[in-house]
Amino acid sequence: MKIQEKDIKMWSVIGSRATFGIAALEIAKKNKNLITLTCDVSTSAGLDRYRKILPDQYVDLGIAEQNMIGVAAGLASENFNVITTTFAPFQTMRCCEQIKVNIGYMKQNICMVGLASGLALGPLGFTHCCIEDIGVLRNIPGLTIISPADSLETVKALNEVIISKKPTYIRLTGSSNNPIVYKKDYDFKIGKSITLNNGKDITIFSSGAMVYQCLEAAKLIEKKNLSCKVVNMHTIKPIDFESIDLACKESDLIVSVEEHNIIGGLGSAIAEHKAKINNSPKMLILGIKDTYSKGGSYNFLKEKHRLIPSLIVEDILKNFQK
């Protein structure tokens, strides 16, 4: 898929959900073996054009998420490439047993796309906000988990997952007017993190929509005469061990920032590996502090849970010691 600057700007405006729909259509046009399954979310997933242009490669199963996973496994067992998608809590936790048995245990070639994960659906409350999906799915052996930093990375990730033919969950965060992290095309490899800002005093690992927030936070930290490395850990499983090893050698503080519960997510994955490293530096895990708050707008909830640049910096500086 050829990527141009005008595409990146347009994808940023429409957000990762609609961008996913565009990317899925372009892939499906070339891959007649690809079938996309949804649960009454064609508009929400940006798949209306896909549904009209490629009706034979699109199946809407209605609000029946567990059944969707079963149908997906059946198609995959007949050598189809399969994408499934609905809103993140319903794609993951509602289907957890089916994902374990039909995807993880059976090692099926299925790409699950969780729409609007994290805090994006804040006005609907925590029935629709999803802060648990990484923690739930990280426990299923053989399942890859990717959280793209922006809309362009959503396109890159989807393309790579279809090629990989491995069971994968793509976690989409953010809303429309999604800030741009990557202004031009770049190399994306599953399991290989990307350093976006160099520095040695502090290393911040982040994923999803938090990557942009951390880049902005790094600018504020550098005004304090501290150098700050920002790493986009887009693949949470399998995680990039080498990147963690390097950070532990170079930095005085390791920080993880995620739009997820601080238990079971990116921070936990980093800490599990970091525990094996002798004399590793202190680590700070930032995210939703194991609580369900009241609902609210996306921006309100990010601030409430201290996931905006100024508050990220405040928490980091409280914990930094040279």
PDB file of C-alpha atoms in Angstrom:
ATOM      1  CA  MET A   1       0.000   0.000   0.000  1.00  0.00           C
ATOM      2  CA  LYS A   2       1.595   3.256  -1.147  1.00  0.00           C
ATOM      3  CA  ILE A   3       1.542   5.902   1.578  1.00  0.00           C
ATOM      4  CA  GLN A   4       1.631   9.626   0.826  1.00  0.00           C
ATOM      5  CA  GLU A   5       1.783  12.680   3.075  1.00  0.00           C
ATOM      6  CA  LYS A   6      -1.812  13.651   2.206  1.00  0.00           C
ATOM      7  CA  ASP A   7      -2.966  10.181   3.336  1.00  0.00           C
ATOM      8  CA  ILE A   8      -1.246  10.567   6.705  1.00  0.00           C
ATOM      9  CA  LYS A   9      -2.943  13.934   7.290  1.00  0.00           C
ATOM     10  CA  MET A  10      -6.353  12.592   6.292  1.00  0.00           C
ATOM     11  CA  TRP A  11      -5.993   9.479   8.460  1.00  0.00           C
ATOM     12  CA  SER A  12      -5.068  11.690  11.399  1.00  0.00           C
ATOM     13  CA  VAL A  13      -8.287  13.685  10.999  1.00  0.00           C
ATOM     14  CA  ILE A  14     -10.574  10.651  10.747  1.00  0.00           C
ATOM     15  CA  GLY A  15      -8.795   8.686  13.483  1.00  0.00           C
ATOM     16  CA  SER A  16      -7.576   5.113  13.796  1.00  0.00           C
ATOM     17  CA  ARG A  17     -10.996   3.442  13.560  1.00  0.00           C
ATOM     18  CA  ALA A  18     -11.919   4.888  10.169  1.00  0.00           C
ATOM     19  CA  THR A  19      -8.319   4.473   9.008  1.00  0.00           C
ATOM     20  CA  PHE A  20      -8.514   0.779   9.862  1.00  0.00           C
ATOM     21  CA  GLY A  21     -11.545   0.455   7.569  1.00  0.00           C
ATOM     22  CA  ILE A  22      -9.703   2.107   4.680  1.00  0.00           C
ATOM     23  CA  ALA A  23      -6.636  -0.086   5.161  1.00  0.00           C
ATOM     24  CA  ALA A  24      -8.702  -3.271   5.433  1.00  0.00           C
ATOM     25  CA  LEU A  25     -10.437  -2.477   2.133  1.00  0.00           C
ATOM     26  CA  GLU A  26      -7.163  -1.861   0.303  1.00  0.00           C
ATOM     27  CA  ILE A  27      -5.696  -5.121   1.617  1.00  0.00           C
ATOM     28  CA  ALA A  28      -8.860  -7.088   0.790  1.00  0.00           C
ATOM     29  CA  LYS A  29      -8.911  -5.804  -2.804  1.00  0.00           C
ATOM     30  CA  LYS A  30      -5.556  -7.499  -3.369  1.00  0.00           C
ATOM     31  CA  ASN A  31      -6.136 -10.484  -1.092  1.00  0.00           C
ATOM     32  CA  LYS A  32      -9.301 -12.283  -2.187  1.00  0.00           C
ATOM     33  CA  ASN A  33      -8.675 -14.814   0.578  1.00  0.00           C
ATOM     34  CA  LEU A  34      -9.319 -12.166   3.243  1.00  0.00           C
ATOM     35  CA  ILE A  35     -12.697 -12.045   4.996  1.00  0.00           C
ATOM     36  CA  THR A  36     -13.681  -9.414   7.558  1.00  0.00           C
ATOM     37  CA  LEU A  37     -16.233 -10.214  10.250  1.00  0.00           C
ATOM     38  CA  THR A  38     -18.019  -7.560  12.310  1.00  0.00           C
ATOM     39  CA  CYS A  39     -20.710  -7.299  14.954  1.00  0.00           C
ATOM     40  CA  ASP A  40     -22.946  -4.496  13.681  1.00  0.00           C
ATOM     41  CA  VAL A  41     -20.100  -1.957  13.572  1.00  0.00           C
ATOM     42  CA  SER A  42     -19.537  -1.305   9.864  1.00  0.00           C
ATOM     43  CA  THR A  43     -19.887   2.467  10.295  1.00  0.00           C
ATOM     44  CA  SER A  44     -17.979   2.623  13.579  1.00  0.00           C
ATOM     45  CA  ALA A  45     -15.121   0.618  12.062  1.00  0.00           C
ATOM     46  CA  GLY A  46     -14.991   2.624   8.837  1.00  0.00           C
ATOM     47  CA  LEU A  47     -16.070  -0.445   6.864  1.00  0.00           C
ATOM     48  CA  ASP A  48     -19.137   0.850   4.979  1.00  0.00           C
ATOM     49  CA  ARG A  49     -17.246   1.133   1.670  1.00  0.00           C
ATOM     50  CA  TYR A  50     -15.669  -2.281   2.234  1.00  0.00           C
ATOM     51  CA  ARG A  51     -19.123  -3.798   2.858  1.00  0.00           C
ATOM     52  CA  LYS A  52     -20.505  -2.300  -0.381  1.00  0.00           C
ATOM     53  CA  ILE A  53     -17.495  -2.912  -2.627  1.00  0.00           C
ATOM     54  CA  LEU A  54     -16.569  -6.421  -1.419  1.00  0.00           C
ATOM     55  CA  PRO A  55     -19.792  -7.978  -0.098  1.00  0.00           C
ATOM     56  CA  ASP A  56     -18.463 -11.513  -0.603  1.00  0.00           C
ATOM     57  CA  GLN A  57     -15.536 -10.763   1.710  1.00  0.00           C
ATOM     58  CA  TYR A  58     -17.602  -9.196   4.484  1.00  0.00           C
ATOM     59  CA  VAL A  59     -19.881 -10.835   7.067  1.00  0.00           C
ATOM     60  CA  ASP A  60     -21.903  -8.951   9.686  1.00  0.00           C
ATOM     61  CA  LEU A  61     -22.889 -11.330  12.472  1.00  0.00           C
ATOM     62  CA  GLY A  62     -24.968  -8.859  14.449  1.00  0.00           C
ATOM     63  CA  ILE A  63     -24.400  -8.294  18.151  1.00  0.00           C
ATOM     64  CA  ALA A  64     -23.015 -11.799  18.712  1.00  0.00           C
ATOM     65  CA  GLU A  65     -19.335 -11.398  19.498  1.00  0.00           C
ATOM     66  CA  GLN A  66     -18.669 -14.890  20.854  1.00  0.00           C
ATOM     67  CA  ASN A  67     -20.257 -16.395  17.765  1.00  0.00           C
ATOM     68  CA  MET A  68     -18.052 -14.141  15.629  1.00  0.00           C
ATOM     69  CA  ILE A  69     -14.923 -15.776  17.060  1.00  0.00           C
ATOM     70  CA  GLY A  70     -16.323 -19.235  16.344  1.00  0.00           C
ATOM     71  CA  VAL A  71     -17.151 -18.320  12.745  1.00  0.00           C
ATOM     72  CA  ALA A  72     -13.709 -16.724  12.357  1.00  0.00           C
ATOM     73  CA  ALA A  73     -12.023 -19.916  13.581  1.00  0.00           C
ATOM     74  CA  GLY A  74     -14.038 -21.988  11.124  1.00  0.00           C
ATOM     75  CA  LEU A  75     -13.028 -19.756   8.214  1.00  0.00           C
ATOM     76  CA  ALA A  76      -9.388 -19.707   9.326  1.00  0.00           C
ATOM     77  CA  SER A  77      -9.366 -23.508   9.525  1.00  0.00           C
ATOM     78  CA  GLU A  78     -10.339 -23.476   5.837  1.00  0.00           C
ATOM     79  CA  ASN A  79      -7.256 -21.336   5.092  1.00  0.00           C
ATOM     80  CA  PHE A  80      -8.936 -17.928   4.895  1.00  0.00           C
ATOM     81  CA  ASN A  81      -7.231 -14.827   6.291  1.00  0.00           C
ATOM     82  CA  VAL A  82      -9.695 -13.425   8.822  1.00  0.00           C
ATOM     83  CA  ILE A  83     -10.140 -10.044  10.490  1.00  0.00           C
ATOM     84  CA  THR A  84     -12.656  -9.671  13.310  1.00  0.00           C
ATOM     85  CA  THR A  85     -13.648  -6.332  14.760  1.00  0.00           C
ATOM     86  CA  THR A  86     -15.946  -4.676  17.252  1.00  0.00           C
ATOM     87  CA  PHE A  87     -15.476  -2.344  20.217  1.00  0.00           C
ATOM     88  CA  ALA A  88     -12.535  -3.399  22.374  1.00  0.00           C
ATOM     89  CA  PRO A  89     -14.321  -4.659  25.530  1.00  0.00           C
ATOM     90  CA  PHE A  90     -16.678  -6.797  23.454  1.00  0.00           C
ATOM     91  CA  GLN A  91     -13.914  -8.016  21.106  1.00  0.00           C
ATOM     92  CA  THR A  92     -11.800  -9.196  24.038  1.00  0.00           C
ATOM     93  CA  MET A  93     -13.410  -9.802  27.431  1.00  0.00           C
ATOM     94  CA  ARG A  94     -16.827 -10.879  26.178  1.00  0.00           C
ATOM     95  CA  CYS A  95     -15.054 -13.413  23.954  1.00  0.00           C
ATOM     96  CA  CYS A  96     -12.228 -14.436  26.276  1.00  0.00           C
ATOM     97  CA  GLU A  97     -12.944 -18.182  26.375  1.00  0.00           C
ATOM     98  CA  GLN A  98     -13.543 -18.328  22.620  1.00  0.00           C
ATOM     99  CA  ILE A  99     -10.281 -16.436  22.010  1.00  0.00           C
ATOM    100  CA  LYS A 100      -8.404 -18.848  24.264  1.00  0.00           C
ATOM    101  CA  VAL A 101      -9.798 -22.030  22.732  1.00  0.00           C
ATOM    102  CA  ASN A 102     -10.524 -21.091  19.109  1.00  0.00           C
ATOM    103  CA  ILE A 103      -7.667 -18.682  18.425  1.00  0.00           C
ATOM    104  CA  GLY A 104      -4.858 -19.160  20.962  1.00  0.00           C
ATOM    105  CA  TYR A 105      -5.101 -22.926  21.524  1.00  0.00           C
ATOM    106  CA  MET A 106      -5.847 -23.664  17.879  1.00  0.00           C
ATOM    107  CA  LYS A 107      -3.220 -21.160  16.620  1.00  0.00           C
ATOM    108  CA  GLN A 108      -5.625 -19.775  14.035  1.00  0.00           C
ATOM    109  CA  ASN A 109      -4.716 -17.076  11.521  1.00  0.00           C
ATOM    110  CA  ILE A 110      -7.067 -14.403  12.874  1.00  0.00           C
ATOM    111  CA  CYS A 111      -6.447 -10.676  13.356  1.00  0.00           C
ATOM    112  CA  MET A 112      -8.718  -9.211  16.039  1.00  0.00           C
ATOM    113  CA  VAL A 113      -9.118  -5.431  15.986  1.00  0.00           C
ATOM    114  CA  GLY A 114     -10.402  -3.801  19.165  1.00  0.00           C
ATOM    115  CA  LEU A 115     -12.032  -0.453  18.368  1.00  0.00           C
ATOM    116  CA  ALA A 116     -11.783   2.581  20.656  1.00  0.00           C
ATOM    117  CA  SER A 117      -9.859   0.937  23.460  1.00  0.00           C
ATOM    118  CA  GLY A 118      -8.616   2.867  26.469  1.00  0.00           C
ATOM    119  CA  LEU A 119     -10.651   5.954  27.420  1.00  0.00           C
ATOM    120  CA  ALA A 120     -11.952   7.134  24.038  1.00  0.00           C
ATOM    121  CA  LEU A 121     -15.559   6.106  24.735  1.00  0.00           C
ATOM    122  CA  GLY A 122     -15.580   7.903  28.079  1.00  0.00           C
ATOM    123  CA  PRO A 123     -19.047   9.451  27.679  1.00  0.00           C
ATOM    124  CA  LEU A 124     -20.480   5.895  27.667  1.00  0.00           C
ATOM    125  CA  GLY A 125     -18.720   5.001  30.920  1.00  0.00           C
ATOM    126  CA  PHE A 126     -16.544   2.024  31.762  1.00  0.00           C
ATOM    127  CA  THR A 127     -18.838  -0.504  30.157  1.00  0.00           C
ATOM    128  CA  HIS A 128     -17.386   0.824  26.909  1.00  0.00           C
ATOM    129  CA  CYS A 129     -14.012   2.166  28.041  1.00  0.00           C
ATOM    130  CA  CYS A 130     -11.490  -0.663  27.930  1.00  0.00           C
ATOM    131  CA  ILE A 131      -8.578  -0.643  30.369  1.00  0.00           C
ATOM    132  CA  GLU A 132      -8.274  -4.406  30.852  1.00  0.00           C
ATOM    133  CA  ASP A 133      -7.813  -5.921  27.374  1.00  0.00           C
ATOM    134  CA  ILE A 134      -4.007  -6.183  27.327  1.00  0.00           C
ATOM    135  CA  GLY A 135      -3.945  -7.762  30.781  1.00  0.00           C
ATOM    136  CA  VAL A 136      -6.579 -10.310  29.774  1.00  0.00           C
ATOM    137  CA  LEU A 137      -5.068 -11.293  26.423  1.00  0.00           C
ATOM    138  CA  ARG A 138      -1.410 -11.237  27.449  1.00  0.00           C
ATOM    139  CA  ASN A 139      -2.114 -14.460  29.350  1.00  0.00           C
ATOM    140  CA  ILE A 140      -3.095 -16.373  26.196  1.00  0.00           C
ATOM    141  CA  PRO A 141      -0.035 -18.200  24.806  1.00  0.00           C
ATOM    142  CA  GLY A 142       1.004 -17.414  21.255  1.00  0.00           C
ATOM    143  CA  LEU A 143      -1.150 -14.313  20.862  1.00  0.00           C
ATOM    144  CA  THR A 144       0.569 -11.166  19.528  1.00  0.00           C
ATOM    145  CA  ILE A 145      -0.637  -7.801  20.911  1.00  0.00           C
ATOM    146  CA  ILE A 146      -0.036  -4.504  19.071  1.00  0.00           C
ATOM    147  CA  SER A 147      -1.120  -0.997  20.091  1.00  0.00           C
ATOM    148  CA  PRO A 148      -0.431   1.481  17.224  1.00  0.00           C
ATOM    149  CA  ALA A 149       0.767   4.984  18.091  1.00  0.00           C
ATOM    150  CA  ASP A 150      -1.230   6.801  15.422  1.00  0.00           C
ATOM    151  CA  SER A 151      -3.338   6.239  12.336  1.00  0.00           C
ATOM    152  CA  LEU A 152      -0.369   5.594  10.048  1.00  0.00           C
ATOM    153  CA  GLU A 153       0.911   2.930  12.423  1.00  0.00           C
ATOM    154  CA  THR A 154      -2.563   1.364  12.358  1.00  0.00           C
ATOM    155  CA  VAL A 155      -2.137   0.883   8.615  1.00  0.00           C
ATOM    156  CA  LYS A 156       1.410  -0.439   8.992  1.00  0.00           C
ATOM    157  CA  ALA A 157       0.416  -2.862  11.754  1.00  0.00           C
ATOM    158  CA  LEU A 158      -2.578  -4.256   9.889  1.00  0.00           C
ATOM    159  CA  ASN A 159      -0.489  -4.931   6.790  1.00  0.00           C
ATOM    160  CA  GLU A 160       2.212  -6.707   8.793  1.00  0.00           C
ATOM    161  CA  VAL A 161      -0.262  -8.800  10.776  1.00  0.00           C
ATOM    162  CA  ILE A 162      -1.987 -10.077   7.624  1.00  0.00           C
ATOM    163  CA  ILE A 163       1.433 -11.073   6.253  1.00  0.00           C
ATOM    164  CA  SER A 164       2.500 -12.708   9.528  1.00  0.00           C
ATOM    165  CA  LYS A 165      -0.473 -15.115   9.596  1.00  0.00           C
ATOM    166  CA  LYS A 166      -0.253 -15.300  13.404  1.00  0.00           C
ATOM    167  CA  PRO A 167      -3.112 -14.844  15.889  1.00  0.00           C
ATOM    168  CA  THR A 168      -3.000 -11.153  16.805  1.00  0.00           C
ATOM    169  CA  TYR A 169      -4.898  -8.465  18.665  1.00  0.00           C
ATOM    170  CA  ILE A 170      -4.577  -4.876  17.396  1.00  0.00           C
ATOM    171  CA  ARG A 171      -5.647  -2.400  20.068  1.00  0.00           C
ATOM    172  CA  LEU A 172      -6.829   0.920  18.620  1.00  0.00           C
ATOM    173  CA  THR A 173      -6.781   3.946  20.908  1.00  0.00           C
ATOM    174  CA  GLY A 174      -7.463   7.648  20.466  1.00  0.00           C
ATOM    175  CA  SER A 175     -10.316   9.373  18.688  1.00  0.00           C
ATOM    176  CA  SER A 176     -10.751  11.477  15.559  1.00  0.00           C
ATOM    177  CA  ASN A 177      -8.162  14.219  15.084  1.00  0.00           C
ATOM    178  CA  ASN A 178      -5.595  11.707  16.248  1.00  0.00           C
ATOM    179  CA  PRO A 179      -2.209  13.491  16.632  1.00  0.00           C
ATOM    180  CA  ILE A 180       0.427  12.487  14.091  1.00  0.00           C
ATOM    181  CA  VAL A 181       3.475  10.675  15.454  1.00  0.00           C
ATOM    182  CA  TYR A 182       4.893   9.581  12.084  1.00  0.00           C
ATOM    183  CA  LYS A 183       4.919  12.267   9.387  1.00  0.00           C
ATOM    184  CA  LYS A 184       6.172   9.933   6.654  1.00  0.00           C
ATOM    185  CA  ASP A 185       6.357   6.240   5.860  1.00  0.00           C
ATOM    186  CA  TYR A 186       8.792   4.142   7.918  1.00  0.00           C
ATOM    187  CA  ASP A 187       9.832   0.570   8.666  1.00  0.00           C
ATOM    188  CA  PHE A 188       7.492  -1.267  11.028  1.00  0.00           C
ATOM    189  CA  LYS A 189       8.375  -4.674  12.423  1.00  0.00           C
ATOM    190  CA  ILE A 190       6.225  -6.653  14.823  1.00  0.00           C
ATOM    191  CA  GLY A 191       8.118  -7.065  18.098  1.00  0.00           C
ATOM    192  CA  LYS A 192      10.664  -4.318  17.395  1.00  0.00           C
ATOM    193  CA  SER A 193      10.200  -1.034  19.257  1.00  0.00           C
ATOM    194  CA  ILE A 194      11.012   2.371  17.745  1.00  0.00           C
ATOM    195  CA  THR A 195      13.024   5.088  19.496  1.00  0.00           C
ATOM    196  CA  LEU A 196      11.433   8.442  18.693  1.00  0.00           C
ATOM    197  CA  ASN A 197      13.486  10.714  20.940  1.00  0.00           C
ATOM    198  CA  ASN A 198      17.000  10.114  22.246  1.00  0.00           C
ATOM    199  CA  GLY A 199      18.134  10.692  25.814  1.00  0.00           C
ATOM    200  CA  LYS A 200      19.818   8.883  28.711  1.00  0.00           C
ATOM    201  CA  ASP A 201      18.600  10.265  32.044  1.00  0.00           C
ATOM    202  CA  ILE A 202      15.047   8.927  31.651  1.00  0.00           C
ATOM    203  CA  THR A 203      13.551   6.365  29.280  1.00  0.00           C
ATOM    204  CA  ILE A 204       9.800   6.490  28.667  1.00  0.00           C
ATOM    205  CA  PHE A 205       8.163   3.452  27.092  1.00  0.00           C
ATOM    206  CA  SER A 206       4.669   4.048  25.772  1.00  0.00           C
ATOM    207  CA  SER A 207       2.122   2.632  23.370  1.00  0.00           C
ATOM    208  CA  GLY A 208      -1.011   3.674  21.522  1.00  0.00           C
ATOM    209  CA  ALA A 209      -2.231   7.254  21.753  1.00  0.00           C
ATOM    210  CA  MET A 210       0.032   7.827  24.769  1.00  0.00           C
ATOM    211  CA  VAL A 211       3.103   7.914  22.518  1.00  0.00           C
ATOM    212  CA  TYR A 212       2.292  11.437  21.339  1.00  0.00           C
ATOM    213  CA  GLN A 213       1.586  12.541  24.935  1.00  0.00           C
ATOM    214  CA  CYS A 214       5.009  11.220  25.962  1.00  0.00           C
ATOM    215  CA  LEU A 215       6.791  13.008  23.134  1.00  0.00           C
ATOM    216  CA  GLU A 216       5.224  16.236  24.363  1.00  0.00           C
ATOM    217  CA  ALA A 217       6.168  15.336  27.949  1.00  0.00           C
ATOM    218  CA  ALA A 218       9.783  14.778  26.865  1.00  0.00           C
ATOM    219  CA  LYS A 219       9.943  18.342  25.515  1.00  0.00           C
ATOM    220  CA  LEU A 220       8.938  19.650  28.943  1.00  0.00           C
ATOM    221  CA  ILE A 221      11.413  17.382  30.740  1.00  0.00           C
ATOM    222  CA  GLU A 222      14.260  18.576  28.531  1.00  0.00           C
ATOM    223  CA  LYS A 223      13.525  22.137  29.661  1.00  0.00           C
ATOM    224  CA  LYS A 224      14.620  20.900  33.119  1.00  0.00           C
ATOM    225  CA  ASN A 225      18.063  20.092  31.664  1.00  0.00           C
ATOM    226  CA  LEU A 226      17.340  16.363  31.674  1.00  0.00           C
ATOM    227  CA  SER A 227      17.580  14.128  28.610  1.00  0.00           C
ATOM    228  CA  CYS A 228      14.610  11.900  27.922  1.00  0.00           C
ATOM    229  CA  LYS A 229      14.367   8.934  25.597  1.00  0.00           C
ATOM    230  CA  VAL A 230      10.914   8.074  24.229  1.00  0.00           C
ATOM    231  CA  VAL A 231      10.323   4.567  22.897  1.00  0.00           C
ATOM    232  CA  ASN A 232       7.216   3.503  21.023  1.00  0.00           C
ATOM    233  CA  MET A 233       6.671  -0.037  22.326  1.00  0.00           C
ATOM    234  CA  HIS A 234       3.931  -0.725  19.808  1.00  0.00           C
ATOM    235  CA  THR A 235       4.193  -4.487  20.249  1.00  0.00           C
ATOM    236  CA  ILE A 236       3.383  -5.437  23.813  1.00  0.00           C
ATOM    237  CA  LYS A 237       3.633  -9.160  23.152  1.00  0.00           C
ATOM    238  CA  PRO A 238       6.218 -10.311  22.153  1.00  0.00           C
ATOM    239  CA  ILE A 239       7.895  -7.344  23.826  1.00  0.00           C
ATOM    240  CA  ASP A 240      11.266  -5.986  22.713  1.00  0.00           C
ATOM    241  CA  PHE A 241      13.643  -7.295  25.402  1.00  0.00           C
ATOM    242  CA  GLU A 242      16.706  -5.651  23.840  1.00  0.00           C
ATOM    243  CA  SER A 243      15.130  -2.210  24.137  1.00  0.00           C
ATOM    244  CA  ILE A 244      14.437  -2.778  27.840  1.00  0.00           C
ATOM    245  CA  ASP A 245      17.974  -4.071  28.412  1.00  0.00           C
ATOM    246  CA  LEU A 246      19.448  -0.952  26.793  1.00  0.00           C
ATOM    247  CA  ALA A 247      17.255   1.385  28.831  1.00  0.00           C
ATOM    248  CA  CYS A 248      18.309  -0.339  32.046  1.00  0.00           C
ATOM    249  CA  LYS A 249      21.978   0.158  31.139  1.00  0.00           C
ATOM    250  CA  GLU A 250      21.652   3.813  30.150  1.00  0.00           C
ATOM    251  CA  SER A 251      18.931   5.450  32.246  1.00  0.00           C
ATOM    252  CA  ASP A 252      18.411   6.376  35.883  1.00  0.00           C
ATOM    253  CA  LEU A 253      14.635   5.990  35.659  1.00  0.00           C
ATOM    254  CA  ILE A 254      12.435   3.746  33.509  1.00  0.00           C
ATOM    255  CA  VAL A 255       8.857   4.943  32.927  1.00  0.00           C
ATOM    256  CA  SER A 256       5.928   3.259  31.208  1.00  0.00           C
ATOM    257  CA  VAL A 257       2.855   5.234  30.146  1.00  0.00           C
ATOM    258  CA  GLU A 258      -0.290   3.524  28.893  1.00  0.00           C
ATOM    259  CA  GLU A 259      -4.021   4.058  28.446  1.00  0.00           C
ATOM    260  CA  HIS A 260      -4.679   0.867  30.410  1.00  0.00           C
ATOM    261  CA  ASN A 261      -4.791  -0.387  33.968  1.00  0.00           C
ATOM    262  CA  ILE A 262      -1.332  -0.211  35.556  1.00  0.00           C
ATOM    263  CA  ILE A 263      -1.804  -3.913  36.359  1.00  0.00           C
ATOM    264  CA  GLY A 264      -1.245  -6.383  33.536  1.00  0.00           C
ATOM    265  CA  GLY A 265      -0.410  -4.029  30.679  1.00  0.00           C
ATOM    266  CA  LEU A 266       2.704  -2.546  29.093  1.00  0.00           C
ATOM    267  CA  GLY A 267       4.243  -1.595  32.437  1.00  0.00           C
ATOM    268  CA  SER A 268       3.778  -5.095  33.802  1.00  0.00           C
ATOM    269  CA  ALA A 269       5.310  -6.644  30.684  1.00  0.00           C
ATOM    270  CA  ILE A 270       8.390  -4.416  31.004  1.00  0.00           C
ATOM    271  CA  ALA A 271       8.675  -5.024  34.752  1.00  0.00           C
ATOM    272  CA  GLU A 272       8.551  -8.805  34.290  1.00  0.00           C
ATOM    273  CA  HIS A 273      11.644  -8.665  32.098  1.00  0.00           C
ATOM    274  CA  LYS A 274      13.330  -5.918  34.101  1.00  0.00           C
ATOM    275  CA  ALA A 275      13.118  -8.097  37.245  1.00  0.00           C
ATOM    276  CA  LYS A 276      15.649 -10.439  35.625  1.00  0.00           C
ATOM    277  CA  ILE A 277      18.239  -7.665  35.220  1.00  0.00           C
ATOM    278  CA  ASN A 278      20.757  -7.134  38.023  1.00  0.00           C
ATOM    279  CA  ASN A 279      21.011  -3.609  39.451  1.00  0.00           C
ATOM    280  CA  SER A 280      18.288  -2.256  37.183  1.00  0.00           C
ATOM    281  CA  PRO A 281      17.068   1.313  37.764  1.00  0.00           C
ATOM    282  CA  LYS A 282      13.830   2.337  39.422  1.00  0.00           C
ATOM    283  CA  MET A 283      10.658   1.990  37.368  1.00  0.00           C
ATOM    284  CA  LEU A 284       7.506   4.107  37.368  1.00  0.00           C
ATOM    285  CA  ILE A 285       4.292   2.693  35.861  1.00  0.00           C
ATOM    286  CA  LEU A 286       1.782   5.340  34.780  1.00  0.00           C
ATOM    287  CA  GLY A 287      -1.748   4.575  33.634  1.00  0.00           C
ATOM    288  CA  ILE A 288      -5.183   4.035  35.154  1.00  0.00           C
ATOM    289  CA  LYS A 289      -4.560   3.163  38.796  1.00  0.00           C
ATOM    290  CA  ASP A 290      -6.673   0.020  39.078  1.00  0.00           C
ATOM    291  CA  THR A 291      -9.951   1.898  39.406  1.00  0.00           C
ATOM    292  CA  TYR A 292     -13.169   2.628  37.528  1.00  0.00           C
ATOM    293  CA  SER A 293     -13.915   6.338  37.619  1.00  0.00           C
ATOM    294  CA  LYS A 294     -17.045   8.110  36.498  1.00  0.00           C
ATOM    295  CA  GLY A 295     -17.457   8.627  32.765  1.00  0.00           C
ATOM    296  CA  GLY A 296     -16.637  11.793  30.883  1.00  0.00           C
ATOM    297  CA  SER A 297     -15.131  13.110  27.677  1.00  0.00           C
ATOM    298  CA  TYR A 298     -11.896  11.610  26.390  1.00  0.00           C
ATOM    299  CA  ASN A 299      -9.862  14.699  27.248  1.00  0.00           C
ATOM    300  CA  PHE A 300     -11.462  14.927  30.701  1.00  0.00           C
ATOM    301  CA  LEU A 301     -10.590  11.309  31.508  1.00  0.00           C
ATOM    302  CA  LYS A 302      -7.019  11.622  30.260  1.00  0.00           C
ATOM    303  CA  GLU A 303      -6.501  14.558  32.599  1.00  0.00           C
ATOM    304  CA  LYS A 304      -8.315  12.864  35.479  1.00  0.00           C
ATOM    305  CA  HIS A 305      -6.037   9.860  35.191  1.00  0.00           C
ATOM    306  CA  ARG A 306      -2.943  12.059  34.804  1.00  0.00           C
ATOM    307  CA  LEU A 307      -2.254  11.018  31.224  1.00  0.00           C
ATOM    308  CA  ILE A 308      -1.561  14.455  29.751  1.00  0.00           C
ATOM    309  CA  PRO A 309       1.988  15.818  29.236  1.00  0.00           C
ATOM    310  CA  SER A 310       2.163  18.242  32.171  1.00  0.00           C
ATOM    311  CA  LEU A 311       0.941  15.654  34.692  1.00  0.00           C
ATOM    312  CA  ILE A 312       3.111  12.892  33.227  1.00  0.00           C
ATOM    313  CA  VAL A 313       6.097  15.193  33.740  1.00  0.00           C
ATOM    314  CA  GLU A 314       5.007  16.041  37.286  1.00  0.00           C
ATOM    315  CA  ASP A 315       4.856  12.368  38.223  1.00  0.00           C
ATOM    316  CA  ILE A 316       8.181  11.594  36.556  1.00  0.00           C
ATOM    317  CA  LEU A 317      10.072  14.427  38.260  1.00  0.00           C
ATOM    318  CA  LYS A 318       8.718  13.370  41.657  1.00  0.00           C
ATOM    319  CA  ASN A 319      10.346   9.989  41.133  1.00  0.00           C
ATOM    320  CA  PHE A 320      13.589  10.979  39.421  1.00  0.00           C
ATOM    321  CA  GLN A 321      16.883  10.855  41.278  1.00  0.00           C
ATOM    322  CA  LYS A 322      20.222  11.152  39.514  1.00  0.00           C
TER     323      LYS A 322
END
